[in-house]
Amino acid sequence: MQTSESTIGIVGAGIGGLVAAIALRRAGHDVVVFEQAKQFARVGADINLTPNAVRALDGLGVGDAARVTAARPSHRISRTYDSGEETSRLEMADSAEQRYGAPQLTIHRADLLAALADMFPAERVALGKRAETIAADGQGVTLSFSDGTSARVGALIGADGIHSGVRTAMFGAESPRFTGIVAYRAVVPAERVAGVPNLGAFTKWWGPNPQSQIVTFPLNRGKDIFIFATTPQDTWHLESWTAPGSVDELREQYVAYHPEARALLDACDTVLKTALYERDPMPAWAQGRMALLGDAAHPMLPFMAQGAGMAIEDAVVLSRHLDGVAMADIPAALQAYQTARIERASQVQLGSRGNNWLREGGNADWVYAYDAWAVPLGVPAQGAVAAATA
C-alpha cells in the first residue's frame, strides 16, 4: 500500500480508528489504517452509545446506518440489587433526542464497525499488519510489520486498544492492571423474558459492592436483551471477546439479586466471560508526530458505558484539530487535541473506576450534552471535574 510523509497513519481499525479515518479523510488528509487482524470478523460485545456518541456519529454521516439495527432504550434506570428499589430514572429515546440532539442507541459492535467500514475506502485499510517496531523522527514515522513489510507516514495515530504498541513506542512499556473483576456477557430473546418489566430500558442493578452489578438493555430493535454482569473474582485472568463461561456459575454469583434480575439470568443458555483490565490516566497522549485515542490513551472500566463514546469523541475532536493543518504543523495540532480531550477523558476514566455515577439520580448533562463537533479547539472541557466527583 502506497504511503508517504503526507499520509496520516492510524494503527487499529476499531471504532475509534475508523471514526478517525473517516473524519480525517473528510478533513482533506490522505489516511491509511493498519490493522493486525487478517480479516474483519463479527466478534466483540454489544455496546451502549449514549447521546454524546450518537451526535458525533450523526455529524460524521453514519448515524442513520447505525440506527438500522440498533435499539433505542426508553430510560436509564438504577435499581438496588436485592430490594429492587428504583433509585434513579432518566428518560431517554425521544426525550434524550430533544434534550441532547441525539438518542441513546444500543447496538452490536460489529454492526457499528460495518457501518463505519462502508464509509472508508477498503483499499486504504491494510489488514494483517502487526507493527513490531515504530520509530519517529522530525519528518515522520516508520512502521515495520511482522510480515516483513514497512511503511512511512507523516503522522501516526494509535487507536490500537489497551495493549497499544503505539503507546509503548511513545512512552515505554507498561502493562495493564488486572482489576480483580470479571464480566459475563449474554444475549437472550426478549420473548423468553416477556414477563420482566423495563425490557425496553437500560437498567443497572447496583450490587452490594462497586464491582458487582448487572446491566441489561435491548438489542436488535428490542428483539433481544443483552446482559452484562460483573463481579469480583481473582481466579480468572483471561481477557477475551470469545471465551465461554459457565451459566451455572453466572447464576450462582447473583443469587442474592432481585427475582426480576435473576429471571434474566435464568433465561441464559450460554455466556461469555472475560477479565477486566485498566490503566491509570496519562499525563500526555501526544508526542511529536504521534498521538493516542480511545483505549490506547484511556482504557476504562465499563461502569459508565463510555468506552466507545470517548473513543468516538476523541476521533472527531482530533479531526477538527487537524482540519486544514499542514504536515509541518501536525505536532502543535496534536498537542492542542491533547489539551482539548485529556481532562474530560481522564475524569470519565476515574468516574468509571469509582462506579457511582447516576446511582441515585444526578445530572447526566456533562457527559451526554458534550458535542464533539462544537467544543472549542485546544481548550479543556468545562465542568468535567466537578461533575465527575459529584
mmCIF file with all atom_site columns, N, CA and C in Angstrom, residues 3-4 9 18 66 73 76 95 112 117 137 154 157 161 203 234 246 255 265 278 306 344:
data_model
loop_
_atom_site.group_PDB
_atom_site.id
_atom_site.type_symbol
_atom_site.label_atom_id
_atom_site.label_alt_id
_atom_site.label_comp_id
_atom_site.label_asym_id
_atom_site.label_entity_id
_atom_site.label_seq_id
_atom_site.pdbx_PDB_ins_code
_atom_site.Cartn_x
_atom_site.Cartn_y
_atom_site.Cartn_z
_atom_site.occupancy
_atom_site.B_iso_or_equiv
_atom_site.pdbx_formal_charge
_atom_site.auth_seq_id
_atom_site.auth_comp_id
_atom_site.auth_asym_id
_atom_site.auth_atom_id
_atom_site.pdbx_PDB_model_num
ATOM 1  N N  . THR A 1 3   ? 2.182   4.803   0.777  1.00 0.00 ? 3   THR A N  1
ATOM 2  C CA . THR A 1 3   ? 2.102   5.848   1.791  1.00 0.00 ? 3   THR A CA 1
ATOM 3  C C  . THR A 1 3   ? 3.266   6.803   1.583  1.00 0.00 ? 3   THR A C  1
ATOM 4  N N  . SER A 1 4   ? 3.202   7.934   2.254  1.00 0.00 ? 4   SER A N  1
ATOM 5  C CA . SER A 1 4   ? 4.275   8.914   2.157  1.00 0.00 ? 4   SER A CA 1
ATOM 6  C C  . SER A 1 4   ? 4.240   9.785   3.400  1.00 0.00 ? 4   SER A C  1
ATOM 7  N N  . GLY A 1 9   ? -1.158  7.920   9.233  1.00 0.00 ? 9   GLY A N  1
ATOM 8  C CA . GLY A 1 9   ? -1.404  6.515   9.513  1.00 0.00 ? 9   GLY A CA 1
ATOM 9  C C  . GLY A 1 9   ? -2.175  6.351   10.804 1.00 0.00 ? 9   GLY A C  1
ATOM 10 N N  . LEU A 1 18  ? -11.573 3.807   13.000 1.00 0.00 ? 18  LEU A N  1
ATOM 11 C CA . LEU A 1 18  ? -12.344 4.047   11.779 1.00 0.00 ? 18  LEU A CA 1
ATOM 12 C C  . LEU A 1 18  ? -13.031 5.405   11.804 1.00 0.00 ? 18  LEU A C  1
ATOM 13 N N  . ALA A 1 66  ? -26.249 3.351   11.622 1.00 0.00 ? 66  ALA A N  1
ATOM 14 C CA . ALA A 1 66  ? -26.201 2.719   12.939 1.00 0.00 ? 66  ALA A CA 1
ATOM 15 C C  . ALA A 1 66  ? -27.595 2.441   13.481 1.00 0.00 ? 66  ALA A C  1
ATOM 16 N N  . PRO A 1 73  ? -33.167 2.611   23.861 1.00 0.00 ? 73  PRO A N  1
ATOM 17 C CA . PRO A 1 73  ? -33.697 2.424   25.213 1.00 0.00 ? 73  PRO A CA 1
ATOM 18 C C  . PRO A 1 73  ? -34.615 3.573   25.631 1.00 0.00 ? 73  PRO A C  1
ATOM 19 N N  . ARG A 1 76  ? -32.989 5.281   31.347 1.00 0.00 ? 76  ARG A N  1
ATOM 20 C CA . ARG A 1 76  ? -31.815 4.772   32.047 1.00 0.00 ? 76  ARG A CA 1
ATOM 21 C C  . ARG A 1 76  ? -32.229 4.649   33.509 1.00 0.00 ? 76  ARG A C  1
ATOM 22 N N  . SER A 1 95  ? -36.990 11.847  24.465 1.00 0.00 ? 95  SER A N  1
ATOM 23 C CA . SER A 1 95  ? -36.628 12.894  25.429 1.00 0.00 ? 95  SER A CA 1
ATOM 24 C C  . SER A 1 95  ? -35.142 13.239  25.334 1.00 0.00 ? 95  SER A C  1
ATOM 25 N N  . LEU A 1 112 ? -21.885 -1.632  14.127 1.00 0.00 ? 112 LEU A N  1
ATOM 26 C CA . LEU A 1 112 ? -21.336 -0.277  14.035 1.00 0.00 ? 112 LEU A CA 1
ATOM 27 C C  . LEU A 1 112 ? -20.063 -0.265  13.196 1.00 0.00 ? 112 LEU A C  1
ATOM 28 N N  . ALA A 1 117 ? -17.080 0.998   8.249  1.00 0.00 ? 117 ALA A N  1
ATOM 29 C CA . ALA A 1 117 ? -16.255 0.496   7.146  1.00 0.00 ? 117 ALA A CA 1
ATOM 30 C C  . ALA A 1 117 ? -16.840 0.864   5.793  1.00 0.00 ? 117 ALA A C  1
ATOM 31 N N  . ASP A 1 137 ? 10.735  10.388  13.798 1.00 0.00 ? 137 ASP A N  1
ATOM 32 C CA . ASP A 1 137 ? 11.771  11.411  13.704 1.00 0.00 ? 137 ASP A CA 1
ATOM 33 C C  . ASP A 1 137 ? 11.087  12.740  13.381 1.00 0.00 ? 137 ASP A C  1
ATOM 34 N N  . GLY A 1 154 ? 3.548   10.521  7.633  1.00 0.00 ? 154 GLY A N  1
ATOM 35 C CA . GLY A 1 154 ? 3.924   11.810  8.189  1.00 0.00 ? 154 GLY A CA 1
ATOM 36 C C  . GLY A 1 154 ? 3.493   11.990  9.628  1.00 0.00 ? 154 GLY A C  1
ATOM 37 N N  . ILE A 1 157 ? -1.451  7.867   14.414 1.00 0.00 ? 157 ILE A N  1
ATOM 38 C CA . ILE A 1 157 ? -2.430  7.871   15.493 1.00 0.00 ? 157 ILE A CA 1
ATOM 39 C C  . ILE A 1 157 ? -2.566  6.451   16.019 1.00 0.00 ? 157 ILE A C  1
ATOM 40 N N  . GLY A 1 161 ? -5.982  0.132   21.102 1.00 0.00 ? 161 GLY A N  1
ATOM 41 C CA . GLY A 1 161 ? -6.519  -0.508  22.280 1.00 0.00 ? 161 GLY A CA 1
ATOM 42 C C  . GLY A 1 161 ? -5.627  -0.495  23.503 1.00 0.00 ? 161 GLY A C  1
ATOM 43 N N  . THR A 1 203 ? -31.114 -0.761  32.118 1.00 0.00 ? 203 THR A N  1
ATOM 44 C CA . THR A 1 203 ? -31.302 -0.923  33.560 1.00 0.00 ? 203 THR A CA 1
ATOM 45 C C  . THR A 1 203 ? -30.012 -1.403  34.199 1.00 0.00 ? 203 THR A C  1
ATOM 46 N N  . ASP A 1 234 ? -10.720 -13.332 41.567 1.00 0.00 ? 234 ASP A N  1
ATOM 47 C CA . ASP A 1 234 ? -9.267  -13.288 41.380 1.00 0.00 ? 234 ASP A CA 1
ATOM 48 C C  . ASP A 1 234 ? -8.711  -14.467 40.601 1.00 0.00 ? 234 ASP A C  1
ATOM 49 N N  . SER A 1 246 ? -19.451 -20.247 32.408 1.00 0.00 ? 246 SER A N  1
ATOM 50 C CA . SER A 1 246 ? -20.429 -21.210 32.914 1.00 0.00 ? 246 SER A CA 1
ATOM 51 C C  . SER A 1 246 ? -21.714 -20.491 33.281 1.00 0.00 ? 246 SER A C  1
ATOM 52 N N  . VAL A 1 255 ? -27.172 -14.863 43.294 1.00 0.00 ? 255 VAL A N  1
ATOM 53 C CA . VAL A 1 255 ? -28.327 -15.468 43.962 1.00 0.00 ? 255 VAL A CA 1
ATOM 54 C C  . VAL A 1 255 ? -29.010 -14.485 44.903 1.00 0.00 ? 255 VAL A C  1
ATOM 55 N N  . LEU A 1 265 ? -31.128 -13.949 34.127 1.00 0.00 ? 265 LEU A N  1
ATOM 56 C CA . LEU A 1 265 ? -30.019 -14.911 34.135 1.00 0.00 ? 265 LEU A CA 1
ATOM 57 C C  . LEU A 1 265 ? -30.522 -16.333 33.918 1.00 0.00 ? 265 LEU A C  1
ATOM 58 N N  . GLU A 1 278 ? -7.344  -2.410  33.308 1.00 0.00 ? 278 GLU A N  1
ATOM 59 C CA . GLU A 1 278 ? -7.379  -0.955  33.169 1.00 0.00 ? 278 GLU A CA 1
ATOM 60 C C  . GLU A 1 278 ? -5.973  -0.382  33.308 1.00 0.00 ? 278 GLU A C  1
ATOM 61 N N  . GLN A 1 306 ? -18.952 4.342   28.714 1.00 0.00 ? 306 GLN A N  1
ATOM 62 C CA . GLN A 1 306 ? -18.413 5.428   27.893 1.00 0.00 ? 306 GLN A CA 1
ATOM 63 C C  . GLN A 1 306 ? -17.154 5.059   27.118 1.00 0.00 ? 306 GLN A C  1
ATOM 64 N N  . ARG A 1 344 ? -11.246 15.710  30.136 1.00 0.00 ? 344 ARG A N  1
ATOM 65 C CA . ARG A 1 344 ? -12.565 15.061  30.107 1.00 0.00 ? 344 ARG A CA 1
ATOM 66 C C  . ARG A 1 344 ? -12.435 13.542  30.140 1.00 0.00 ? 344 ARG A C  1
#
